[in-house]
Short mmCIF file of C-alpha atoms in Angstrom, two decimals:
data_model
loop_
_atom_site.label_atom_id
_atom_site.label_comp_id
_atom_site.label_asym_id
_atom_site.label_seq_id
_atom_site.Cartn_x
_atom_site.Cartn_y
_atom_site.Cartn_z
CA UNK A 1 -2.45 -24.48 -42.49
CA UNK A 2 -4.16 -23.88 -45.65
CA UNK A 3 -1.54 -21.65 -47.62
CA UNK A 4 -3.71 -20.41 -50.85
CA UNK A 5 -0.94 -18.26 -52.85
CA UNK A 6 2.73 -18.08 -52.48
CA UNK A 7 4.58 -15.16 -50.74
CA UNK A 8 7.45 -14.67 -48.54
CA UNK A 9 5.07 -13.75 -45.54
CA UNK A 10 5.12 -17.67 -45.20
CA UNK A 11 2.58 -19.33 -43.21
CA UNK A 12 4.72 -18.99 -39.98
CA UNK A 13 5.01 -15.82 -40.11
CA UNK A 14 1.36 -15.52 -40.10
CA UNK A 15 1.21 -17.75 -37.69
CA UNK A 16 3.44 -15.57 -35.19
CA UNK A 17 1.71 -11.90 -36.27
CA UNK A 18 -1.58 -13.68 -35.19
CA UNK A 19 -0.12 -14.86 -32.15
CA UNK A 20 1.77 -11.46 -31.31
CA UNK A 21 -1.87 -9.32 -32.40
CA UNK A 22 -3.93 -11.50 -29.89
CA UNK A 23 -5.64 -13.83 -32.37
CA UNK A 24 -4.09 -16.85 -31.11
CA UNK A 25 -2.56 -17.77 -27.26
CA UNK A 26 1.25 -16.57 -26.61
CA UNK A 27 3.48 -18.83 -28.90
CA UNK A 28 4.64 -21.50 -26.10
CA UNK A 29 7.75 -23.52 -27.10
CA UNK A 30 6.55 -26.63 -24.85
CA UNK A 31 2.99 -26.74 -26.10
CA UNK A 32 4.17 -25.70 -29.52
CA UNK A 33 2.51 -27.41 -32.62
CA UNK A 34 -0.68 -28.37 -30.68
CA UNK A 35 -3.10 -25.41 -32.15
CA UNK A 36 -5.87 -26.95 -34.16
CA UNK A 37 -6.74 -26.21 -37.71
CA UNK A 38 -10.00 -24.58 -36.50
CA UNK A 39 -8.68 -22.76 -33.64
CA UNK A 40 -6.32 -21.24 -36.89
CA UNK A 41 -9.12 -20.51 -39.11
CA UNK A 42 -11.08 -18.87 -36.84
CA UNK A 43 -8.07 -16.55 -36.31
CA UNK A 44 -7.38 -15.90 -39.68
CA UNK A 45 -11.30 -15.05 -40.27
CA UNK A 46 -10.79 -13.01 -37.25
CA UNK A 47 -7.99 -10.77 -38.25
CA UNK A 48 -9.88 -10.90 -41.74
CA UNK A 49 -12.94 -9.01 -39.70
CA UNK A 50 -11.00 -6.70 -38.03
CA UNK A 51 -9.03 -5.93 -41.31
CA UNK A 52 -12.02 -5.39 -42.92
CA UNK A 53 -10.72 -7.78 -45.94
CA UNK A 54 -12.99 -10.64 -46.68
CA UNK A 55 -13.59 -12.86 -44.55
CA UNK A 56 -12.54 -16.70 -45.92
CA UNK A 57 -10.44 -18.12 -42.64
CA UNK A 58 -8.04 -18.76 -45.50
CA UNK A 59 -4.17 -17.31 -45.82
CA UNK A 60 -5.08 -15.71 -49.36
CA UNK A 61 -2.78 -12.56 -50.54
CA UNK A 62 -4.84 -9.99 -49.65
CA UNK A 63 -4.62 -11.26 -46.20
CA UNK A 64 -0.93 -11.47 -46.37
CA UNK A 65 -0.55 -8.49 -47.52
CA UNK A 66 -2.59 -6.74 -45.22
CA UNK A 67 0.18 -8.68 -42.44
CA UNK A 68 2.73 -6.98 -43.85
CA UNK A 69 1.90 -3.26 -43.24
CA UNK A 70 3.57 -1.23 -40.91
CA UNK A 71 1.15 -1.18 -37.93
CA UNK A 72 1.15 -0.40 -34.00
CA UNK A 73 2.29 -3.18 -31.95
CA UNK A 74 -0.21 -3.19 -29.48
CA UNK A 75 -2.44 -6.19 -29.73
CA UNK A 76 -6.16 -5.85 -31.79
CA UNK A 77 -7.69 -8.46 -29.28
CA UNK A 78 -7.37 -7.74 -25.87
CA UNK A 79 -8.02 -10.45 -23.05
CA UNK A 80 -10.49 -9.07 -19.97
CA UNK A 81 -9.04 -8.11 -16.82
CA UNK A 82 -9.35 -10.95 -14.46
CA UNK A 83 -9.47 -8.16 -12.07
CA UNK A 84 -13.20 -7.37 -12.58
CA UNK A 85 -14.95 -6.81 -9.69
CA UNK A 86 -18.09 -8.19 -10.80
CA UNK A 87 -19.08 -10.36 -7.55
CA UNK A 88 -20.67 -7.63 -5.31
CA UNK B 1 -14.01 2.33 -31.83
CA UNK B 2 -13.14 0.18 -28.61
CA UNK B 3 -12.46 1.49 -25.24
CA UNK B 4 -9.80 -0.81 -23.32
CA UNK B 5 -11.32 -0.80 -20.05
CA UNK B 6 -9.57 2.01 -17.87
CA UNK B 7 -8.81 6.38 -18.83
CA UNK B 8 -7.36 8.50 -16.43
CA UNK B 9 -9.09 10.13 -13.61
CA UNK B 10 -7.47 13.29 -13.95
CA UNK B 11 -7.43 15.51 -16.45
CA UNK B 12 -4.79 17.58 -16.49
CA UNK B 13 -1.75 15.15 -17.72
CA UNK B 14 1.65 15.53 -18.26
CA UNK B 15 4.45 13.51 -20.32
CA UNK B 16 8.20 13.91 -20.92
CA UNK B 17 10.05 12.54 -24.06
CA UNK B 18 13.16 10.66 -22.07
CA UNK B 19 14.45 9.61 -25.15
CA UNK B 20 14.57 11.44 -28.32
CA UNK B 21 14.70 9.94 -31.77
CA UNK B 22 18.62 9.69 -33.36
CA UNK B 23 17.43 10.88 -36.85
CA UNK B 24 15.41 14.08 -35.78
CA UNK B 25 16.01 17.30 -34.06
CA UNK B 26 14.51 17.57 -30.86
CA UNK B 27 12.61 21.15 -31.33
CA UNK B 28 10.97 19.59 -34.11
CA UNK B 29 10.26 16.48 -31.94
CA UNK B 30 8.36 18.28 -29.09
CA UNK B 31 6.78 20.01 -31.95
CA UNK B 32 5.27 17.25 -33.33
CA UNK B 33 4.34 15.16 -29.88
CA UNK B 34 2.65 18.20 -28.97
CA UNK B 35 0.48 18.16 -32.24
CA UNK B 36 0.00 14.75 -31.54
CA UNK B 37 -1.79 15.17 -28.13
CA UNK B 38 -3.59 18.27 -29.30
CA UNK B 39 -5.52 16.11 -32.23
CA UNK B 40 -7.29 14.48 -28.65
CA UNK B 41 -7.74 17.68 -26.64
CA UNK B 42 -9.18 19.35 -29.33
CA UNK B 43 -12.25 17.48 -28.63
CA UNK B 44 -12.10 16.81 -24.49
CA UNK B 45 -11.25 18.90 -21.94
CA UNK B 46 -7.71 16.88 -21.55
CA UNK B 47 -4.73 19.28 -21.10
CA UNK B 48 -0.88 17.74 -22.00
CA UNK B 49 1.59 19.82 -20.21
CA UNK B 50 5.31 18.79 -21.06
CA UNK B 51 7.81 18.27 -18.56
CA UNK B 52 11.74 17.89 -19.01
CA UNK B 53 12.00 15.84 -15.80
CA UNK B 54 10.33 14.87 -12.59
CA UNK B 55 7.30 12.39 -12.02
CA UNK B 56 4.77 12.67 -15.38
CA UNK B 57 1.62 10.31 -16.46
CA UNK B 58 2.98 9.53 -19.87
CA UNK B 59 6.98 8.71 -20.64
CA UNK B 60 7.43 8.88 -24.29
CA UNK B 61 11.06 6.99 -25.80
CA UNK B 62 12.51 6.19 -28.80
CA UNK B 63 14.13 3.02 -28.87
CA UNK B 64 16.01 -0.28 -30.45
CA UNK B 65 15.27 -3.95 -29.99
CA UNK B 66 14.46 -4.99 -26.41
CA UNK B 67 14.30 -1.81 -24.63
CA UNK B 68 13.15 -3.49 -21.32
CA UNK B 69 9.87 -3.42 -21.02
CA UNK B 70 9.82 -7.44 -22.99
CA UNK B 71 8.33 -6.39 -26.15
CA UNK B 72 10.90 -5.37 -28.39
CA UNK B 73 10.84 -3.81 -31.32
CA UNK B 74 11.47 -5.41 -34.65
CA UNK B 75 13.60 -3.11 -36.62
CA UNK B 76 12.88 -1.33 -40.21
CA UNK B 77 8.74 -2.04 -41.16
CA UNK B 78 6.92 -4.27 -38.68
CA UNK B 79 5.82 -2.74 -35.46
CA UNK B 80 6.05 0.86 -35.46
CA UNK B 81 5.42 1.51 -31.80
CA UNK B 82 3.43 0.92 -28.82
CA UNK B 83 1.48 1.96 -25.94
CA UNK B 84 0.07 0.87 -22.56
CA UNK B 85 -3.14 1.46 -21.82
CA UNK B 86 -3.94 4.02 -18.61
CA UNK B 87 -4.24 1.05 -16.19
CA UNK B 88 -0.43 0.24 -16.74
CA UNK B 89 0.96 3.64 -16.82
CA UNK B 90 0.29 5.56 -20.29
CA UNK B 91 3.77 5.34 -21.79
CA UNK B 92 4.40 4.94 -25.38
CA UNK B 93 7.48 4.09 -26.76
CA UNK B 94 8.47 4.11 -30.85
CA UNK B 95 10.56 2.14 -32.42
CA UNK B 96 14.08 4.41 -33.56
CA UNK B 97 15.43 2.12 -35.84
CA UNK B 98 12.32 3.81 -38.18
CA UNK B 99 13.18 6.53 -40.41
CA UNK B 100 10.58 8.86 -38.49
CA UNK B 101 9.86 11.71 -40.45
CA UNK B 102 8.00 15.44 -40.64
CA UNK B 103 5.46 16.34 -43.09
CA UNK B 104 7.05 14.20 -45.77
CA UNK B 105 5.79 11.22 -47.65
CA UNK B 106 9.17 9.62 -47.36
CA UNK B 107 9.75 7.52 -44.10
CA UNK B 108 7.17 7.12 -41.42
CA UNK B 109 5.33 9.92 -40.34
CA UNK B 110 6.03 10.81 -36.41
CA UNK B 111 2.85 12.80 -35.67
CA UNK B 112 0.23 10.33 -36.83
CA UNK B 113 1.74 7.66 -35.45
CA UNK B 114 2.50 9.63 -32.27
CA UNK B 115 -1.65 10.78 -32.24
CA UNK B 116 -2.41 6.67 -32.55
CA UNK B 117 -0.16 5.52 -29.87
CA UNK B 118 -1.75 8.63 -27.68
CA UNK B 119 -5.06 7.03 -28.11
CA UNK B 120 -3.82 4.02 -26.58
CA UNK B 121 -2.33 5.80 -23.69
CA UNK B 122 -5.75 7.48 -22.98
CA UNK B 123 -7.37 4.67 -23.12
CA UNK B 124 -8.60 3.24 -26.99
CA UNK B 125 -8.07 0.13 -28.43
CA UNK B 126 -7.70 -0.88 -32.16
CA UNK B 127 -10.98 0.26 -34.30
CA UNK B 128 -11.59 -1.69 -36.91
CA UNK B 129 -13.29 1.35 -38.76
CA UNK B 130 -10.38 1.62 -41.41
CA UNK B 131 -11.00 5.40 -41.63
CA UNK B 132 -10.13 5.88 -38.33
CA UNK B 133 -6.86 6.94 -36.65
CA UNK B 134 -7.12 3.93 -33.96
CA UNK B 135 -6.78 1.54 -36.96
CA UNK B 136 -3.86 -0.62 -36.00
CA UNK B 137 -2.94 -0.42 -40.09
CA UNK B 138 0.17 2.81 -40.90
CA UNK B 139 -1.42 3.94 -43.62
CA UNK B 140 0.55 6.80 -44.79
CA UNK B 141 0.94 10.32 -44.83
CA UNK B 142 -1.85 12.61 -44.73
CA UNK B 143 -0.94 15.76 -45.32
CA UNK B 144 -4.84 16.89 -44.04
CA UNK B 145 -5.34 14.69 -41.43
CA UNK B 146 -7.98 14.75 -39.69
CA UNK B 147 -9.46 12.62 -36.68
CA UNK B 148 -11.95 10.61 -37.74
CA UNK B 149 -15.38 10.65 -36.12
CA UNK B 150 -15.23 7.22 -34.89
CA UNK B 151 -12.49 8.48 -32.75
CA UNK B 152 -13.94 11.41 -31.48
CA UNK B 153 -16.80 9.51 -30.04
CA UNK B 154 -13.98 6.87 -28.71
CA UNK B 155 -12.48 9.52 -26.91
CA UNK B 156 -15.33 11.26 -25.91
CA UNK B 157 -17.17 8.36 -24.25
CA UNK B 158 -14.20 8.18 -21.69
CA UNK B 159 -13.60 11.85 -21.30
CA UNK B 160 -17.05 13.87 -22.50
CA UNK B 161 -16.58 16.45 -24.63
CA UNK B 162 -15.76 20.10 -24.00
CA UNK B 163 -19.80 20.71 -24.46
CA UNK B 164 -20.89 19.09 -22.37
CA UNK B 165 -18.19 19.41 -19.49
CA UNK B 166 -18.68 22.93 -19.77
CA UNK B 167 -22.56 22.92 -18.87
CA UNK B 168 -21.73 20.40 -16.25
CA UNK B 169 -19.11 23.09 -14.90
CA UNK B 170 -21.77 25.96 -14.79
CA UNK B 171 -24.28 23.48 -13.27
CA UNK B 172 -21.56 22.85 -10.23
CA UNK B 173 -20.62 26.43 -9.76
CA UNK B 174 -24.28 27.65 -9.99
CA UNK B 175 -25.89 25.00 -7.09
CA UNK B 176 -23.10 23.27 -4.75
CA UNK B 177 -19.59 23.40 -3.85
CA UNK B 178 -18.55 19.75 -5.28
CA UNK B 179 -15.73 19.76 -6.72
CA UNK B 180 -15.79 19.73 -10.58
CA UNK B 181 -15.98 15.75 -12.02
CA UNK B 182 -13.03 14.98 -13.67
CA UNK B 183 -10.84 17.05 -11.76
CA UNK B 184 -10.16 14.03 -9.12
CA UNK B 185 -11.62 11.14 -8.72
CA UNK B 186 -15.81 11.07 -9.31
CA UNK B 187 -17.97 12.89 -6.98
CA UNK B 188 -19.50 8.68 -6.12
CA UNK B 189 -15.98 8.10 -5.17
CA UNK B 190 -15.24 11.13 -3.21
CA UNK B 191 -18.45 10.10 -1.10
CA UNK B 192 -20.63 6.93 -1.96
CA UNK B 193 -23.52 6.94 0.24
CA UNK B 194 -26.14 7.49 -2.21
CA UNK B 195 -29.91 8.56 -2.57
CA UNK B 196 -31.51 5.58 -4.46
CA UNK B 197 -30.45 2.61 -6.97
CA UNK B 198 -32.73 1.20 -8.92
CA UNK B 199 -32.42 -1.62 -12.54
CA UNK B 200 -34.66 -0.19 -15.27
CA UNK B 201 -36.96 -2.74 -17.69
CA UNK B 202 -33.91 -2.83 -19.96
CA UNK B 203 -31.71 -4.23 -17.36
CA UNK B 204 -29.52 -1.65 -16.63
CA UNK B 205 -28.79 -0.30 -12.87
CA UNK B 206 -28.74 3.29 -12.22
CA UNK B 207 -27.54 4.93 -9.49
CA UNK B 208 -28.50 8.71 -8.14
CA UNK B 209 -27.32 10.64 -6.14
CA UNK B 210 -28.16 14.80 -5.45
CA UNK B 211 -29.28 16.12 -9.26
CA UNK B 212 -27.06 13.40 -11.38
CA UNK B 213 -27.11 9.47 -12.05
CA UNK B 214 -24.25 7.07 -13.07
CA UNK B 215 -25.57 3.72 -15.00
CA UNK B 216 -23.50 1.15 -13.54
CA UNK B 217 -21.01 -1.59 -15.35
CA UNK B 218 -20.65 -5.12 -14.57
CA UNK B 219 -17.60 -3.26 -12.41
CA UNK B 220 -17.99 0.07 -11.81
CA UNK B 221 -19.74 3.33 -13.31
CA UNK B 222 -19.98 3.27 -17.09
CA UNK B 223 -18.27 6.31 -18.95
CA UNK B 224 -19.87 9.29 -19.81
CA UNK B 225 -21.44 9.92 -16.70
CA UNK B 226 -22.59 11.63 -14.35
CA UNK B 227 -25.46 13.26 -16.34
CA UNK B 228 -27.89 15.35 -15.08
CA UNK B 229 -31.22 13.43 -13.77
CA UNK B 230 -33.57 16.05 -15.39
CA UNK B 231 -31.85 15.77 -18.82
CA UNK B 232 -32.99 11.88 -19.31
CA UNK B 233 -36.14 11.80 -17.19
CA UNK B 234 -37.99 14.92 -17.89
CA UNK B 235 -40.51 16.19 -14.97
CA UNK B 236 -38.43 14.44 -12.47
CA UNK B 237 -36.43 15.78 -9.50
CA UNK B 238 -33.00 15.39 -7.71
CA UNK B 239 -32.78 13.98 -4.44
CA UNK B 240 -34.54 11.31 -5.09
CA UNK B 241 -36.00 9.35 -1.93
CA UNK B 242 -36.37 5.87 -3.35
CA UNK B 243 -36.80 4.03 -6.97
CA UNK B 244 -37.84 0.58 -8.49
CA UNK B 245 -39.02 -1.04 -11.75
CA UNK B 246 -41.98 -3.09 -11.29
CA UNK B 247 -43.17 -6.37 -13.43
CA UNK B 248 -45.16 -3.84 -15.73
CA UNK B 249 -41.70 -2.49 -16.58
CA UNK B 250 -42.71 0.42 -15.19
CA UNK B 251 -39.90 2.38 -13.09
CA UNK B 252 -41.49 4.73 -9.88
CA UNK B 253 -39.86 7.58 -8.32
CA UNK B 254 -40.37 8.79 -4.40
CA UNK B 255 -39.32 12.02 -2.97
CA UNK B 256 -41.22 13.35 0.18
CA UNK B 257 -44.62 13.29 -0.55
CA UNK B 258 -45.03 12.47 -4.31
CA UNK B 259 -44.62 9.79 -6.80
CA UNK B 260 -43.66 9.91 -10.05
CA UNK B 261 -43.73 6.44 -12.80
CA UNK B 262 -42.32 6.19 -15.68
CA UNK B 263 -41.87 3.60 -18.66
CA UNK B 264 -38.10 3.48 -19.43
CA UNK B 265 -37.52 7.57 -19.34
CA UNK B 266 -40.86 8.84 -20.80
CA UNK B 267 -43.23 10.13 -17.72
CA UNK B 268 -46.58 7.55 -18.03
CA UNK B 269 -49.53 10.38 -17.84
CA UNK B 270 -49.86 13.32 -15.09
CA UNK B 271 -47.09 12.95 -12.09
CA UNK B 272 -45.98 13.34 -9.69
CA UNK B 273 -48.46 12.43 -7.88
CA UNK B 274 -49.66 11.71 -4.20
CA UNK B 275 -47.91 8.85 -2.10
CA UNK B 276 -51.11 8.36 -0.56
CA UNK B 277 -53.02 8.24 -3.37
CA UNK B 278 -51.05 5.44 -5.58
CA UNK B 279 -49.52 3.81 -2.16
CA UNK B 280 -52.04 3.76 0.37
CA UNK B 281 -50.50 2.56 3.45
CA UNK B 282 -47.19 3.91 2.81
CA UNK B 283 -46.03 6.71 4.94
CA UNK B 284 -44.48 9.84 3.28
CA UNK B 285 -40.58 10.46 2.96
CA UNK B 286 -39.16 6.73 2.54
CA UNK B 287 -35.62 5.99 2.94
CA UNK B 288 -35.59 2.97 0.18
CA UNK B 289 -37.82 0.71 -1.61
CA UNK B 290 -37.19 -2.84 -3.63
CA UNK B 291 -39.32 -5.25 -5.71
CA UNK B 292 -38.53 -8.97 -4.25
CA UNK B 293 -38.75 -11.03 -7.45
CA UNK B 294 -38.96 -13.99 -4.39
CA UNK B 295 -42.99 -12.89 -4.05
CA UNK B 296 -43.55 -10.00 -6.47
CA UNK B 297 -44.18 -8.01 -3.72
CA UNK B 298 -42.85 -4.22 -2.92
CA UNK B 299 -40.76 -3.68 0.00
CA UNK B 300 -40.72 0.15 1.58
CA UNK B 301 -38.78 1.17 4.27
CA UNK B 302 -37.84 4.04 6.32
CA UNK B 303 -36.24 4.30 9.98
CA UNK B 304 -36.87 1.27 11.90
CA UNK B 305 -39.61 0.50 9.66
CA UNK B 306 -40.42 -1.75 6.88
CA UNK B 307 -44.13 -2.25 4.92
CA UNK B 308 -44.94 -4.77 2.18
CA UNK B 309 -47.10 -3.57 -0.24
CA UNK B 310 -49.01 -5.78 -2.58
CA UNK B 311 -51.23 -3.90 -5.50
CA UNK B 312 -52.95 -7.04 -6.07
CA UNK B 313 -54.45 -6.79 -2.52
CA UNK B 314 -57.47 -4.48 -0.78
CA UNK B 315 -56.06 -3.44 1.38
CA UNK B 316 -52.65 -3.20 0.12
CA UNK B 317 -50.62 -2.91 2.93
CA UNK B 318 -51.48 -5.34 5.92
CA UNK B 319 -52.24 -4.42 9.10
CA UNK B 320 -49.69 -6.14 10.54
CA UNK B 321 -47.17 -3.96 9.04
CA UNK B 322 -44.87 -1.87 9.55
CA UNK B 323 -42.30 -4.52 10.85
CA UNK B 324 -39.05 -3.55 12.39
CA UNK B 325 -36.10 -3.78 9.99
CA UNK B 326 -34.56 -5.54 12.89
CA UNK B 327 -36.07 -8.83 12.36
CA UNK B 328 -33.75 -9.37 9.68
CA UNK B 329 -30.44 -10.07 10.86
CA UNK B 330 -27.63 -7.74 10.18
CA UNK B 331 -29.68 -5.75 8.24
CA UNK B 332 -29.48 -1.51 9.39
CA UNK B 333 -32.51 1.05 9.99
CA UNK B 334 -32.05 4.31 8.33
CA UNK B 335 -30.95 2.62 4.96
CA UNK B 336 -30.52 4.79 2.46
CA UNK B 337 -31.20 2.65 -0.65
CA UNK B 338 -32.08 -1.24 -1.51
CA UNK B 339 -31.68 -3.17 -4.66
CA UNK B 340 -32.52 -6.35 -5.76
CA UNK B 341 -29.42 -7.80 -8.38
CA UNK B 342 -27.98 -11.33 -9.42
CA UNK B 343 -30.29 -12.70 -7.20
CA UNK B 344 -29.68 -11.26 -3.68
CA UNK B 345 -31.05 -8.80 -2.20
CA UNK B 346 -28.67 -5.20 -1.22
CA UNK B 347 -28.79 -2.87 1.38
CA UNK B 348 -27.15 0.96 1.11
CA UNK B 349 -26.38 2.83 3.88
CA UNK B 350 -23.65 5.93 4.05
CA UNK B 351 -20.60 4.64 2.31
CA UNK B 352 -21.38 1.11 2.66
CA UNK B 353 -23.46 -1.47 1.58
CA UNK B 354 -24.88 -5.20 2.86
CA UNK B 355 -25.81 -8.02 0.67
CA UNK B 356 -28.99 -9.82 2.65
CA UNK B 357 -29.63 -13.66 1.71
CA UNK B 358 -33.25 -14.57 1.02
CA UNK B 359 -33.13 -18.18 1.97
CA UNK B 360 -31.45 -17.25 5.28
CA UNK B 361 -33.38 -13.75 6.04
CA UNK B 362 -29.52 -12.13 7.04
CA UNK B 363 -26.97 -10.40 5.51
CA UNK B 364 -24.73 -13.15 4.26
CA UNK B 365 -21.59 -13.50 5.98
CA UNK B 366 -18.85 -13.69 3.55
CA UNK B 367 -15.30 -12.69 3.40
CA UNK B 368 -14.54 -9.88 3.15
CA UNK B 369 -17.15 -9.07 5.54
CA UNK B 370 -20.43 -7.14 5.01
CA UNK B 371 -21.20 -4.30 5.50
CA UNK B 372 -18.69 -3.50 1.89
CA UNK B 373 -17.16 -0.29 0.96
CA UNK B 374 -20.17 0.83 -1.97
CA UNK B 375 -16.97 3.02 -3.81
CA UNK B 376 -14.58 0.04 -4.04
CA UNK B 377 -17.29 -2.79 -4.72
CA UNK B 378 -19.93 -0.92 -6.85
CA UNK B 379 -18.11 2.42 -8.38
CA UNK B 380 -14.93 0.72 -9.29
CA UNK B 381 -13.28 3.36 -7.09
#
């Protein structure tokens, strides 16, 4: 993970607030360690979008400081219902 | 703004605070909840009644760490609170070991957090409109808070707003005895044998039904609806006999004798018109009527009848039609409405529906079984 300033929101912190928010899957201690780079990135840009802070798929400050405000815990990006009924 | 997926069919809710905040008083507490909910039914016609005890839509605790529902909270800073969405009960739950506060720019303040995490439990997600009050972001005390207008049309788009309820009230008290929308569950659930259902040239389906239409979802009715048939397509009637879009894009109406066309809700010259002027061949009063994309022909039916009609043609309508209905297998007389949609072809009748197979000329058989319940399959009842 591309860290670009140093803070004490470290990078797996970031990494878990992402995860906990929806950007990335459910931390999972078996398959832990096997997200990609890109898969990361796009997360980060994600959050980035939603934040409305600009949008570099990097862990710059302003990111990291926009992690560390108080916030609602539900999650920003929700996953469909499987339960659509969409074959009629 | 961002709508989760599900709101509450009623709209008359209740909550309860079960557990009360250890640095507040309560008075002040039910104060501020109250506040909280009214920032939403300021702007709907949702009521919040509190309740002490007994059965209520949304719980509302203040709580530690784990507090059993597996997402706990994170002490001092972090994650304020949360909410579940209508589809998994409404509750919201805050998290104590905050220094909630009233009207003070110390601490966190209780009623604007409260009036976010009551968005979620009506059914709004996170907006990414900063501005707005569904922002996941606490961004401080506001001393002249107001909700943003992103979030009135969030809320609005699941519950209407008190406008236009209110016409929709006097409409149902002048004309029928339905029950008001909203109140229960929607007048296509409370009986979903339909008039006609048609897809426009913009691909949407509509549905209609007496004076209103619903424009379906990929699984169920969108929000915001019904809405009154003469309010989007001006000139035209309720009680609509039959409806399809043609290749031209243009959309036709029946009802007993006439015909009117349109091109997407604008009427397209001097209607209604004559059936047997524009549709010679076609008898008067038709139960249904569907474009097959399979020929390009139209498809008219009513009783045991069917009659293909090709515009391309002199005479239009063979002379070996009508045909019975009954040489397609499975397939009912008396339909009440037929669509054409992902490729098959759909069948209405009273509360039901069948889905008919081209390649096989019968209603599929499938599991579960045709005929479907229309409410459960098409309505999202």
């Amino acid at each position: 993970m591309i860290v670009t300033a140093s803070s004490d929101f470290s990078a797996i912190k970031a990494m878990r607030y992402l995860s906990q928010y929806g950007y990335l899957p459910p931390s999972n201690p078996i398959s832990s360690g096997i997200i990609s780079e890109q898969t990361i990135h796009r997360a980060i840009a994600e959050f980035q979008a939603f934040a409305g802070i600009g949008v570099t798929g990097v862990l710059d400050n302003e990111t990291m400081t926009f992690m560390s405000i108080p916030r609602c815990g539900v999650k920003d990006v929700i996953v469909p219902s499987l339960n659509s009924r969409s074959k009629r | 703004y961002a709508l989760q997926g599900s709101r509450w069919r009623v709209k008359k809710l209740t909550y309860k605070i079960s557990k009360y905040p250890r640095g507040l008083e309560k008075g002040a507490v039910d104060k501020e909840v109250a506040k909280a909910f009214s920032v939403w039914s300021i702007y709907t016609d949702l009521t919040f009644t509190s309740k002490k005890s007994g059965q209520v839509h949304i719980e509302i605790r203040f709580e530690r760490g784990e507090h059993g529902d597996g997402d706990p909270f994170d002490g001092p800073g972090g994650t304020l609170a949360h909410a579940y969405f209508p589809v998994y009960g409404g509750d919201a739950h805050f998290d104590d070991s905050e220094h909630w506060t009233i009207n003070s720019f110390r601490g966190t303040n209780l009623f604007q957090v409260a009036a976010h995490e009551f968005g979620h439990s009506l059914g709004l997600s996170h907006s990414d409109i900063k501005s707005a009050l569904m922002a996941p972001f606490y961004r401080g005390y506001d001393p002249d808070f107001m909700l943003d207008n992103d979030d009135i049309q969030g809320i609005q788009a699941l519950y209407g707003s008190k406008i236009e309820n209110k016409d929709r009230t006097n409409i149902y008290q002048r004309t029928t005895n339905i029950p008001l929308l909203g109140e229960e569950d929607s007048q296509l659930c409370l009986d979903s044998k339909i008039d006609t259902i048609f897809n426009s040239a913009e691909g949407h389906t509509y549905v209609f039904k007496d004076e209103y239409y619903w424009k379906l979802s990929s699984d169920g009715v969108e929000s915001g609806y019904p809405k009154l048939i003469t309010s989007s397509w001006k000139g035209l009637q309720g009680n609509i006999d039959a409806a399809f879009t043609y290749k031209n894009g243009k959309t036709y109406f029946f009802k007993g004798s006439k015909y009117w066309r349109y091109i997407n809700k604008n009427v397209d010259g001097d209607y209604p018109k004559d059936i047997s002027e524009g549709f010679t061949g076609i008898p008067d009063n038709i139960d249904a009527a569907v474009v097959w994309t399979g020929n390009g022909k139209i498809y008219f039916y009513k009783g045991t009848k069917f009659w293909r009609f090709d515009p391309s043609q002199r005479p239009p309508v063979k002379s070996s039609y009508p045909k019975l209905i009954s040489n397609w297998e499975g397939v009912p007389d008396n339909i009440d409405a037929s669509l054409e949609y992902h490729g098959y072809t759909y069948f209405f009748k009273d509360k039901a529906y069948y889905r008919f197979n081209d390649k096989t000329f019968s209603v599929d058989v499938a599991n579960p079984a045709f005929p479907r319940a229309t409410g459960y399959w098409w309505f999202g009842c």
